[in-house]
CSV table of C-alpha atoms in Angstrom, one decimal:
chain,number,residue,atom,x,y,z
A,1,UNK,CA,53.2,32.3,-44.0
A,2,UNK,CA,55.1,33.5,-47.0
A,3,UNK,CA,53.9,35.6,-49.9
A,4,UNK,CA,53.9,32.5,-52.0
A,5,UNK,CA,51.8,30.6,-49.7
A,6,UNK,CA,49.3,33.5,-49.2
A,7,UNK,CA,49.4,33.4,-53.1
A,8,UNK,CA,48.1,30.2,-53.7
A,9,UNK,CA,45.8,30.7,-50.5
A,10,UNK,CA,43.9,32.6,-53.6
A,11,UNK,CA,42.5,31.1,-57.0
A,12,UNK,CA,44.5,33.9,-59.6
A,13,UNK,CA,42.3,34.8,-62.1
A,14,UNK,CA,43.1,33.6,-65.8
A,15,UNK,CA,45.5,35.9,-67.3
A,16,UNK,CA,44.3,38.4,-70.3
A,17,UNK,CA,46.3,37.1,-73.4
A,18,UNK,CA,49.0,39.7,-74.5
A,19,UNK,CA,49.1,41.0,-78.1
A,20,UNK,CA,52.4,41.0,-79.6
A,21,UNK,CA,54.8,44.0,-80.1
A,22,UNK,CA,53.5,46.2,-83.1
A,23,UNK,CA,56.3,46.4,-85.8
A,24,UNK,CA,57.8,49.8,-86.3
A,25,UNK,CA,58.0,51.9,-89.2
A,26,UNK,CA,60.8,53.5,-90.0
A,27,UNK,CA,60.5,57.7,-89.7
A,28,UNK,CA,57.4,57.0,-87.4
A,29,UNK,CA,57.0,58.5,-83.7
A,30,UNK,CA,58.2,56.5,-80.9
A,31,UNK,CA,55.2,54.8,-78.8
A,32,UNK,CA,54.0,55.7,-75.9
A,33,UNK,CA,55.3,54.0,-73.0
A,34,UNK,CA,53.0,51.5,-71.9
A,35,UNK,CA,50.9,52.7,-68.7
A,36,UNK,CA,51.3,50.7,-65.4
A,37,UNK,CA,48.7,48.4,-64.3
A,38,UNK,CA,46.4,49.5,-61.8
A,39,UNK,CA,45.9,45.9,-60.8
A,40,UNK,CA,46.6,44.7,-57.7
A,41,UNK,CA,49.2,42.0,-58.0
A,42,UNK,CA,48.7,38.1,-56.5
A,43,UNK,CA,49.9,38.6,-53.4
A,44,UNK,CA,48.4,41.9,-52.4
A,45,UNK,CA,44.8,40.4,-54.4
A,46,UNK,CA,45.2,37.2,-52.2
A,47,UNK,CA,46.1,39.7,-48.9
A,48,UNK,CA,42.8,41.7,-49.8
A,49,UNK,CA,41.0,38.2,-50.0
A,50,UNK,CA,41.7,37.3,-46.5
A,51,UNK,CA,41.7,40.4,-45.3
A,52,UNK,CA,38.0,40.8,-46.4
A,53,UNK,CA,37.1,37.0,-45.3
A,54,UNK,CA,38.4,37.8,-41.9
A,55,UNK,CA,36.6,41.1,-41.4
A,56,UNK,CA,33.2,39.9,-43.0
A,57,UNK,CA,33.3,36.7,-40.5
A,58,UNK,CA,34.4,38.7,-37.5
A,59,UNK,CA,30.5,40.7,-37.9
A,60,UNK,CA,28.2,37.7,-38.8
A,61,UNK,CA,27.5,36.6,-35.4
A,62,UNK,CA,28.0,39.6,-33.0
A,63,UNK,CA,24.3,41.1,-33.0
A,64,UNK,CA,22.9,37.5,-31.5
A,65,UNK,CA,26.0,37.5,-28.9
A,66,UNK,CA,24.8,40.8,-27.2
A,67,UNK,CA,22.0,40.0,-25.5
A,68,UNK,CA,22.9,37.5,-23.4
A,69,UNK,CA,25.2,39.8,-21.0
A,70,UNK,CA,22.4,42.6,-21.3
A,71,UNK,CA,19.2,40.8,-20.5
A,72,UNK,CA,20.5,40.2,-16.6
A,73,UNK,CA,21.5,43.8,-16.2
A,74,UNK,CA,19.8,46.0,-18.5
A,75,UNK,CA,16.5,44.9,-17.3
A,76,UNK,CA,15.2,43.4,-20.1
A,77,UNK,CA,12.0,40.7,-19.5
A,78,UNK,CA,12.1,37.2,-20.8
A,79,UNK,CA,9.4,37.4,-23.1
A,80,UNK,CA,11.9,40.2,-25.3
A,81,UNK,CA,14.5,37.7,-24.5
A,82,UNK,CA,12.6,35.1,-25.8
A,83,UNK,CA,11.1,36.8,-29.0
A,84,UNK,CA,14.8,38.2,-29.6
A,85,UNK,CA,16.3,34.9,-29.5
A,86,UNK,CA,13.8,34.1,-31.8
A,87,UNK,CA,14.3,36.1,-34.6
A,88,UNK,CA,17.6,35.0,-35.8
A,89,UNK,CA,17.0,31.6,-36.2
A,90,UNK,CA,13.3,32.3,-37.8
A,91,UNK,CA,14.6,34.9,-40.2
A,92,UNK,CA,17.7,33.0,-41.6
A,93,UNK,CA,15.6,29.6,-42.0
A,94,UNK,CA,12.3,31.7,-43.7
A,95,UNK,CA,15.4,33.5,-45.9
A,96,UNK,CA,17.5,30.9,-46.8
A,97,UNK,CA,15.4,29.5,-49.8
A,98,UNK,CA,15.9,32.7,-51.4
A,99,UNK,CA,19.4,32.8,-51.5
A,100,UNK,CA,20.0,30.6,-54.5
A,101,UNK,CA,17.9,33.8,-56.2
A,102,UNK,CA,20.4,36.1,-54.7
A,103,UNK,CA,23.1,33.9,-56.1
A,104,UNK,CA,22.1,34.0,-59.5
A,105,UNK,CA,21.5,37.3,-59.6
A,106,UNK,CA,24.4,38.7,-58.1
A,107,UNK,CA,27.3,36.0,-57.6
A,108,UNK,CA,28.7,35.0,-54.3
A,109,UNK,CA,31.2,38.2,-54.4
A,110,UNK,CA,28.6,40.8,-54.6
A,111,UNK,CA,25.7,38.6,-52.5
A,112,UNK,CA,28.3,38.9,-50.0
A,113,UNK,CA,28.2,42.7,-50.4
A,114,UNK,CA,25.1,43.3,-49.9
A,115,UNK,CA,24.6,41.0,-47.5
A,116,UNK,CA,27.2,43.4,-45.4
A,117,UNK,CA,25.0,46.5,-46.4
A,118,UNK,CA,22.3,45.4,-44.8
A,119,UNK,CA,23.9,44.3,-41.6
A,120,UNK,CA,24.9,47.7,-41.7
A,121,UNK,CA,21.7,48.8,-41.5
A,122,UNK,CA,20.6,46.5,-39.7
A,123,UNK,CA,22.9,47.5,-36.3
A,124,UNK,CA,22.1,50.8,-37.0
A,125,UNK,CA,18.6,50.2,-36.8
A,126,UNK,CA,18.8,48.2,-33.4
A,127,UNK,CA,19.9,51.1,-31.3
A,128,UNK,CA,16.0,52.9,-32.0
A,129,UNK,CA,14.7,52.1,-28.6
A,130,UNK,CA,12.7,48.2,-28.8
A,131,UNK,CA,10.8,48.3,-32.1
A,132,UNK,CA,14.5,49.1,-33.6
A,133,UNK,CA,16.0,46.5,-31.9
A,134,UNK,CA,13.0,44.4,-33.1
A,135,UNK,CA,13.4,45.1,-36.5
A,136,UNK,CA,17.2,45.5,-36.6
A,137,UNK,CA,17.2,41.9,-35.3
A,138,UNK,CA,15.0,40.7,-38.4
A,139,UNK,CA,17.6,42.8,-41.3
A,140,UNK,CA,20.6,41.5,-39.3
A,141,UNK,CA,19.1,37.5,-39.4
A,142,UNK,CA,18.4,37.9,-42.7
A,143,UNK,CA,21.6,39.2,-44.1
A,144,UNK,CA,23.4,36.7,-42.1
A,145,UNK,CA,20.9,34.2,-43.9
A,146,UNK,CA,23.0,35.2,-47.2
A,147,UNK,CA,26.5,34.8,-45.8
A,148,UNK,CA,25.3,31.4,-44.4
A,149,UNK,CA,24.5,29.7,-47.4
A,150,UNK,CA,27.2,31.7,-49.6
A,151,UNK,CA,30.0,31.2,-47.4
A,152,UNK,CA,30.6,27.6,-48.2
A,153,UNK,CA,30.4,28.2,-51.8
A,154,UNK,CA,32.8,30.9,-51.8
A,155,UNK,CA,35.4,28.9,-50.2
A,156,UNK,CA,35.5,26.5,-52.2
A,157,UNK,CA,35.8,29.1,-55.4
A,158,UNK,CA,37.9,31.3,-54.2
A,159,UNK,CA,40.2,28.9,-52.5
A,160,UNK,CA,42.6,26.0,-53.3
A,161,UNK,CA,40.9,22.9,-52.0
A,162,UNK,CA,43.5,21.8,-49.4
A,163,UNK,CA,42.8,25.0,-48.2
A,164,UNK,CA,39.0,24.3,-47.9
A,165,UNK,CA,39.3,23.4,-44.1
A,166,UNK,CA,41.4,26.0,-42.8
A,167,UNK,CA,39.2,29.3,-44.1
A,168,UNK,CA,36.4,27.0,-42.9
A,169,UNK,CA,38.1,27.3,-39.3
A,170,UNK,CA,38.9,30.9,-39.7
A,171,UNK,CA,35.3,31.6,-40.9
A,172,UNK,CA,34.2,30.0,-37.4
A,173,UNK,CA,37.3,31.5,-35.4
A,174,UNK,CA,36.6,35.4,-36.4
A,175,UNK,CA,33.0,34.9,-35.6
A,176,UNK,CA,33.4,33.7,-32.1
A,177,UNK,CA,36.1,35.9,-31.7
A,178,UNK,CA,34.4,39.0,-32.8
A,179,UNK,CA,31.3,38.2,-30.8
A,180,UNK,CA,33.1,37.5,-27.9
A,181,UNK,CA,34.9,41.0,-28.2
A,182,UNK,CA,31.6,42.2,-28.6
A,183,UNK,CA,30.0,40.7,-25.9
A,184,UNK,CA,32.8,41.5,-23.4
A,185,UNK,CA,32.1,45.6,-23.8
A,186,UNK,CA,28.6,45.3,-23.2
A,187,UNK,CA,28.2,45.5,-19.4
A,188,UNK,CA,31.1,47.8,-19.4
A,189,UNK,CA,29.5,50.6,-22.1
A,190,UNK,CA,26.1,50.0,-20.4
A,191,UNK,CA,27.4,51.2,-17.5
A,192,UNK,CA,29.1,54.3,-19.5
A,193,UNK,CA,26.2,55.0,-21.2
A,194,UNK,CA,24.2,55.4,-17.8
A,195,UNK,CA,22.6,52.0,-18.2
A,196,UNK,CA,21.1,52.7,-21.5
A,197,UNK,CA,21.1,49.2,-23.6
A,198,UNK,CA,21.4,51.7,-26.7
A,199,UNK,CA,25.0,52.4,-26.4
A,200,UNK,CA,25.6,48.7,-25.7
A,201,UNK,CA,23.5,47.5,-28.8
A,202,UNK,CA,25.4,50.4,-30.7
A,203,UNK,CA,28.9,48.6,-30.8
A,204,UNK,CA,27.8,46.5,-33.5
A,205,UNK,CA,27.7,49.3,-35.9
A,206,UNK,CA,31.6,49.2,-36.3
A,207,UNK,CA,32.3,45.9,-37.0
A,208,UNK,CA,29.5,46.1,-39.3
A,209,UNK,CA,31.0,49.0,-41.2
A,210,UNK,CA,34.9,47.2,-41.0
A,211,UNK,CA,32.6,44.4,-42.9
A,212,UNK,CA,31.2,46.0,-45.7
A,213,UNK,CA,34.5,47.6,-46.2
A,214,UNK,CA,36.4,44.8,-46.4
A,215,UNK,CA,34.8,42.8,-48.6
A,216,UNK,CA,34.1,45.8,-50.9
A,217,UNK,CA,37.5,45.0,-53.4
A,218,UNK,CA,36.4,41.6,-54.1
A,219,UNK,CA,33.2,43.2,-56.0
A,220,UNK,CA,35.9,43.7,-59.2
A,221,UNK,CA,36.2,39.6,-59.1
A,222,UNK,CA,32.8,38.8,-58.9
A,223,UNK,CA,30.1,37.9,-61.9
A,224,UNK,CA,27.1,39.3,-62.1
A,225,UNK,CA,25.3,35.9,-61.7
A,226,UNK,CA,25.7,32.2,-62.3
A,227,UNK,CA,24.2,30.9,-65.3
A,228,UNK,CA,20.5,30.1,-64.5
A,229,UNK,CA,20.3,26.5,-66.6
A,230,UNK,CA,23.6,25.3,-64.4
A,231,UNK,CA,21.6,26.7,-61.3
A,232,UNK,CA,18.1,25.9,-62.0
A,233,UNK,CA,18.2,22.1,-61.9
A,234,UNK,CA,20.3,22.1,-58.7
A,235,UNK,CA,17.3,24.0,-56.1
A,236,UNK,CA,16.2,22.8,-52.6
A,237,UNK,CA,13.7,20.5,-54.1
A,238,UNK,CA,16.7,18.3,-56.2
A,239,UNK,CA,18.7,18.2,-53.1
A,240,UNK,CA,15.8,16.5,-51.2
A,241,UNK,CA,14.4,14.3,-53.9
A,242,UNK,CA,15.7,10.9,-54.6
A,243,UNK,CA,19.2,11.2,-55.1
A,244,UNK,CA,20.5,13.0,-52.6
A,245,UNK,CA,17.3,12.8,-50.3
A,246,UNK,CA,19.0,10.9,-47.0
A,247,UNK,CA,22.1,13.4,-47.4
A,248,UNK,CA,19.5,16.7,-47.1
A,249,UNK,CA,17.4,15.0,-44.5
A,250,UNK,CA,21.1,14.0,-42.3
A,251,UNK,CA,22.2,17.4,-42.9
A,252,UNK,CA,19.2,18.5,-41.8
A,253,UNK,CA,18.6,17.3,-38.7
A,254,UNK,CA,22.5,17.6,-37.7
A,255,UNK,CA,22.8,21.2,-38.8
A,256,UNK,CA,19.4,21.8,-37.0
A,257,UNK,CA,19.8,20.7,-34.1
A,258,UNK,CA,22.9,21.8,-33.0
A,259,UNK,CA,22.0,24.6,-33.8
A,260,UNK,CA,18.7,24.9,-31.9
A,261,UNK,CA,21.6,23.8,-28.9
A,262,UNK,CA,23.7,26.4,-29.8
A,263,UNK,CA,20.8,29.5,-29.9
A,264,UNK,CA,19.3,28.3,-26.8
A,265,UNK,CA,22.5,27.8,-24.9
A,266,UNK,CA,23.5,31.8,-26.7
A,267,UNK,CA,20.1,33.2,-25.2
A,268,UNK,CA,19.6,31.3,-21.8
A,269,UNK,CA,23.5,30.7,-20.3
A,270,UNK,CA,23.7,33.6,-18.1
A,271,UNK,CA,20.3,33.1,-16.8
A,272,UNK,CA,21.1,29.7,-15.9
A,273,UNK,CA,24.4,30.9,-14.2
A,274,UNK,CA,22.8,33.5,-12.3
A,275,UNK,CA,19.9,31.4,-11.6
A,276,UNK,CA,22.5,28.7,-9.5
A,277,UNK,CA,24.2,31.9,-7.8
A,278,UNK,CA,26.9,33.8,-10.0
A,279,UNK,CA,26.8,37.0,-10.0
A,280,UNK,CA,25.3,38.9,-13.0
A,281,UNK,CA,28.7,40.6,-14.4
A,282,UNK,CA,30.6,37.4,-13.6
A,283,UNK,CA,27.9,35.5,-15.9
A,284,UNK,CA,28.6,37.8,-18.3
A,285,UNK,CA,31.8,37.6,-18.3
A,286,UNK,CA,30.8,33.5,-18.9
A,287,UNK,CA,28.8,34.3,-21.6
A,288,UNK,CA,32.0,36.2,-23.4
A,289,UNK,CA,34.3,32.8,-22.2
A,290,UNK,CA,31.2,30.2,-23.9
A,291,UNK,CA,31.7,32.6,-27.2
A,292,UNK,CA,35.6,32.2,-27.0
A,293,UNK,CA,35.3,28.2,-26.5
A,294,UNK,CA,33.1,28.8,-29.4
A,295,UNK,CA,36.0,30.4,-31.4
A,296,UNK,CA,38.2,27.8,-30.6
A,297,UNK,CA,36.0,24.7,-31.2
A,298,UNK,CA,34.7,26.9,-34.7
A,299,UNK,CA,38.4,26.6,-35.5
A,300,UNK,CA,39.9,23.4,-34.6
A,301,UNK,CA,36.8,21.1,-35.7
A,302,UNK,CA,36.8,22.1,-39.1
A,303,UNK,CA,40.7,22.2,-39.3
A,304,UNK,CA,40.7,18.7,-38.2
A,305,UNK,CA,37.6,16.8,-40.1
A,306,UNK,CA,38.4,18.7,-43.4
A,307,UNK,CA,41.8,16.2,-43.7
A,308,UNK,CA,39.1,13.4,-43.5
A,309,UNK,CA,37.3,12.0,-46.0
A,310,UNK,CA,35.3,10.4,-43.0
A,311,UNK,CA,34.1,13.1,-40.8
A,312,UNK,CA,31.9,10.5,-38.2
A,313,UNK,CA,34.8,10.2,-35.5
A,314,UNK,CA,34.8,14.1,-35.4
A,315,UNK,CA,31.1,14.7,-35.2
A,316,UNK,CA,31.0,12.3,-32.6
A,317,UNK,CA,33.9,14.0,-30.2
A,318,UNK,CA,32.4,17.2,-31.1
A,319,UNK,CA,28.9,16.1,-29.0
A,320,UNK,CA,30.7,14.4,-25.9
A,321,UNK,CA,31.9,17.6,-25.6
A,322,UNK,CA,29.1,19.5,-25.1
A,323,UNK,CA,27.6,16.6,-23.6
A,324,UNK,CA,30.3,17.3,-20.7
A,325,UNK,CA,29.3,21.2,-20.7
A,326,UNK,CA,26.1,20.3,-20.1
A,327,UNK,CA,26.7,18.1,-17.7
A,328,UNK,CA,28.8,20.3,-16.1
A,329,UNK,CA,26.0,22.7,-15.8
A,330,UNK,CA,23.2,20.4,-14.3
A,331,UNK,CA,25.4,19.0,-11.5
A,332,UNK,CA,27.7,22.0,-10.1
A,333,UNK,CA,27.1,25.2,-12.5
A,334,UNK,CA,28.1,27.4,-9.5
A,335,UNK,CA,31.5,25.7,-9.0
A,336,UNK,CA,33.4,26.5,-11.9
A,337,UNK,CA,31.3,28.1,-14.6
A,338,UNK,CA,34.4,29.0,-16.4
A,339,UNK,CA,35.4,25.4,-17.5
A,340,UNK,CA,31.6,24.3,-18.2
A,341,UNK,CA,30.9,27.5,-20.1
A,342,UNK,CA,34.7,27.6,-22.3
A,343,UNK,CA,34.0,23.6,-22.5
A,344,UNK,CA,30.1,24.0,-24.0
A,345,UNK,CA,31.4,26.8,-26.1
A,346,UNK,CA,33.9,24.4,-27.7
A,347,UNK,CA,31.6,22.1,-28.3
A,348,UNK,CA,28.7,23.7,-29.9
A,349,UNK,CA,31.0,25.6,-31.6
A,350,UNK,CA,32.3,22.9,-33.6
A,351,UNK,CA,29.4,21.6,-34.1
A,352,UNK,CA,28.0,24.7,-36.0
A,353,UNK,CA,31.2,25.1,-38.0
A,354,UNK,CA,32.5,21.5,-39.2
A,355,UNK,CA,28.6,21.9,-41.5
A,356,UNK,CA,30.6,24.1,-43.3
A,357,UNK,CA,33.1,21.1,-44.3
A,358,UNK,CA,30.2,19.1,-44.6
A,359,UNK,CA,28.2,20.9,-47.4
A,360,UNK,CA,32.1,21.8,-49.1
A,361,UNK,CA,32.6,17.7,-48.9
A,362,UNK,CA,29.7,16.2,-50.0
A,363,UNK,CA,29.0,18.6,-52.9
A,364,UNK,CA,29.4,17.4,-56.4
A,365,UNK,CA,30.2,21.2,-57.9
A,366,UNK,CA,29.5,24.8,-56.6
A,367,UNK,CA,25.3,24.7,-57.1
A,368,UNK,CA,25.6,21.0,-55.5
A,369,UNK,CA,27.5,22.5,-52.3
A,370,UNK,CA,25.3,25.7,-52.6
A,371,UNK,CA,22.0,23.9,-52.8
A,372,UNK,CA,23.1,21.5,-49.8
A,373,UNK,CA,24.0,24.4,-47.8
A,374,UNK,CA,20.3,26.1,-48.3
A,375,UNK,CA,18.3,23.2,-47.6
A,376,UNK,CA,20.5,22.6,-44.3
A,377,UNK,CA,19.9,26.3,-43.2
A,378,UNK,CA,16.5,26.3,-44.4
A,379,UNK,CA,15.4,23.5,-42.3
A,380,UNK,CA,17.7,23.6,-39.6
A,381,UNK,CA,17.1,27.5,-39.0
A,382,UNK,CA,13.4,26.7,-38.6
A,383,UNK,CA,14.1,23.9,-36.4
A,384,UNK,CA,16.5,25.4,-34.2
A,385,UNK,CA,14.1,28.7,-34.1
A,386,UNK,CA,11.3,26.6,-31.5
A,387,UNK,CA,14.9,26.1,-28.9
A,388,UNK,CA,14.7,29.4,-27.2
A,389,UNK,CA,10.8,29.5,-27.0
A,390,UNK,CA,11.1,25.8,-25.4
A,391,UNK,CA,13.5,26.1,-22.7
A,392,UNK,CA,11.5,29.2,-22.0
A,393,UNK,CA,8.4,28.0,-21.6
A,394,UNK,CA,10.2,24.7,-19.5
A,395,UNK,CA,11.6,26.8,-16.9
A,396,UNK,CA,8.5,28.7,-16.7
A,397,UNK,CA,6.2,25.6,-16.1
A,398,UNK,CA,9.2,24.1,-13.9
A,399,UNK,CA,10.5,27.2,-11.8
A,400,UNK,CA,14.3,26.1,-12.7
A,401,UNK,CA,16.5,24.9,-15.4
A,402,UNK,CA,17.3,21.3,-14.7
A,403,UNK,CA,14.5,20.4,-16.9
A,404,UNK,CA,15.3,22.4,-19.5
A,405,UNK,CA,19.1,21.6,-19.7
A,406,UNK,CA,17.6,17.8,-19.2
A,407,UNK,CA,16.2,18.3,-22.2
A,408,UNK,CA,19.3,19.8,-24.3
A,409,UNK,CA,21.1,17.2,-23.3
A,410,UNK,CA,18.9,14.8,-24.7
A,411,UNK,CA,19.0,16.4,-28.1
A,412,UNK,CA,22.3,15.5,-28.6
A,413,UNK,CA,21.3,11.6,-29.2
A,414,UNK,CA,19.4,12.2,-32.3
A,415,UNK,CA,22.0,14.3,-33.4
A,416,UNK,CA,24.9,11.5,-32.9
A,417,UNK,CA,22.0,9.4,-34.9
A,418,UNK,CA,21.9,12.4,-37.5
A,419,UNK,CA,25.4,12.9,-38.4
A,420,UNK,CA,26.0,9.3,-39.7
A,421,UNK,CA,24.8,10.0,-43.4
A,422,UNK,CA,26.0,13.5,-43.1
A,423,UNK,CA,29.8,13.0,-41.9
A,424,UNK,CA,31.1,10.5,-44.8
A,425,UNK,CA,31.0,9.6,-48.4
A,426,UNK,CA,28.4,7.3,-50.0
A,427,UNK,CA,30.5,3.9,-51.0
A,428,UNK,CA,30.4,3.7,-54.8
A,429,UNK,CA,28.0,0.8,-55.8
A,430,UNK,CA,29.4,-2.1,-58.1
């Protein structure tokens, strides 16, 4: 891409109006040459812009990715499995509400900010033995409950709309990718740090810190707040009243429950591969390839269903596919765990990243596309939060995971039924 196209990538600020020259006198002193600007120029703004974007979505989902490669080797027991794949979905659905306040308060520029601050703290805070971890867990879901729901919002501000899907992809691209990175060192440092989990958990830290950092120079573009009468009116409650009320409620239940898929699948793959034989660092290894399909799904979907203004054909395509990784799974997991783990990866990942085009589409203005985007996460993070817990306490009561992955499978009918209202425009009425 050229400097022109990175350019208008990025929404240029309104230029200052420049006084005219002053007249000189006669006899008087020469002026002072004018002082050059300290501010960045379009292209190196619109670099910083990406720059930041990239490193900010490259953190938000490695804490949850980390545990799944750990749990088989470091020795940790499926109830702190359980509880820890828990957390995230609880804490971003219980915190989501809030982040309209955050919002109004701060603007999506510095929300972002200190959203990254706190997942700062938050990895730090994991590495302090099991109560750390515990609470580290609960900071990290809720900051990442504050880049949800501002993510989409700041897209579509800070980006030309035919650009709308493809930062929507990159969003989803540098958080698989980063996770997967992520995910891929953790048997390997837990095995350098004498099989200490604290090390492993301890790689989070520097992405964090690129994070905060990166987003850090867009603090000089961002308001203090929105205007609370444009904000006010446009709360969770609106969204779901009668208006908009079958949009939140499809949203919902689409964002929700692929969701619940995707958490459960995050928490519970390399159990279920070591369960039907693989070895432990080979499922690993599987659960680094699921986060990479995740990547590439994350990426492609959005790319693709943002050129529509009818997103139904892609939802659609986007659950056969992880109706075939599951599939894949039940009937010969042991046989190439590779394909079925890349292939679920894909799917769920698109499916978690093409809500993103969803909320950006189907919103009338920013607090329309902000206010969509919180009830979605609000409900669909508490609904996805009872996944782990239930395939839990299915292959408990079972002794396997056939039921369990039965049951996943099965999820992904009301969720074809769920995307109909979600994925298109409402016809106009005569």
């Amino acid at each position: 891409m050229n400097a022109e196209g990175v350019v208008h990538l990025w929404k240029v600020p309104v230029p200052v109006p420049v006084p005219p020259p002053a007249v000189r006198t006669p006899g008087a002193p020469a002026p002072a040459p004018p002082r050059p600007s300290r501010e960045p120029s379009a292209t190196a703004s619109a670099v910083l812009l990406v720059t930041g974007f990239v490193l900010l979505s490259l953190n938000t989902r490695v804490a949850f990715g980390q545990l799944g490669p750990l749990a088989p080797v470091a020795g940790l027991g499926t109830g702190a499995v359980t509880l820890l794949g828990l957390l995230p979905p609880l804490c971003m659905g219980a915190f989501a509400p809030f982040v309209p306040l955050v919002r109004r308060r701060l603007g999506e520029e510095r929300g972002l900010f200190a959203a990254s601050a706190l997942l700062l703290a938050g990895a730090v805070v994991r590495m302090l033995g099991m109560p750390g971890l515990l609470v580290g867990t609960a900071l990290v879901g809720v900051a990442t409950a504050v880049v949800n729901v501002l993510i989409p919002v700041f897209v579509r501000s800070r980006f030309a709309p035919r650009r709308v899907g493809v930062m929507m992809g990159v969003h989803a691209l540098s958080m698989g990718a980063g996770s997967a990175l992520v995910a891929a060192l953790m048997v390997p440092v837990w095995r350098a740090g004498g099989h200490a989990w604290e090390p492993a958990i301890g790689v989070a830290v520097i992405p964090a810190a690129l994070a905060a950092l990166g987003i850090a120079p867009q603090l000089r573009y961002g308001k203090r707040g929105v205007e609370p009468e444009r904000s006010r009116g446009r709360d969770r409650v609106r969204v779901l009243g009668s208006g908009d009320r079958g949009l939140a409620w499809s949203l919902i239940a689409f964002f929700g429950l692929q969701t619940l898929l995707f958490y459960t699948t995050l928490a519970w793959l390399p159990a279920i591969l070591v369960a039907s034989g693989v070895a432990e660092g080979t499922a690993g290894t599987m659960q680094s390839l699921f986060i990479v399909g995740v990547a590439v799904g994350g990426f492609l979907t959005p790319v693709l269903a943002a050129a529509r203004t009818d997103q139904r054909p892609h939802l659609l395509a986007v659950l056969l596919v992880c109706a075939s990784g599951y599939a894949g799974l039940l009937v010969a997991p042991a046989a190439a765990p590779a394909l079925w783990s890349f292939v679920l990866g894909a799917g769920l990942g698109g499916g978690q990243a093409v809500a993103g085009v969803l909320y950006v589409k189907r919103g009338r203005d920013h607090d329309h596309v902000a206010a969509l985007s919180t009830a979605a996460q609000t409900g669909g993070y508490l609904l996805a939060a009872a996944g782990p817990v239930a395939a839990a306490a299915l292959h408990t009561a079972t002794g396997g995971w056939t039921v369990p992955l039965l049951v996943l499978t099965g999820v992904l009918l009301p969720s074809a039924a769920a995307s109909l209202r979600a994925g298109h425009d409402r016809p106009a009425r005569n």
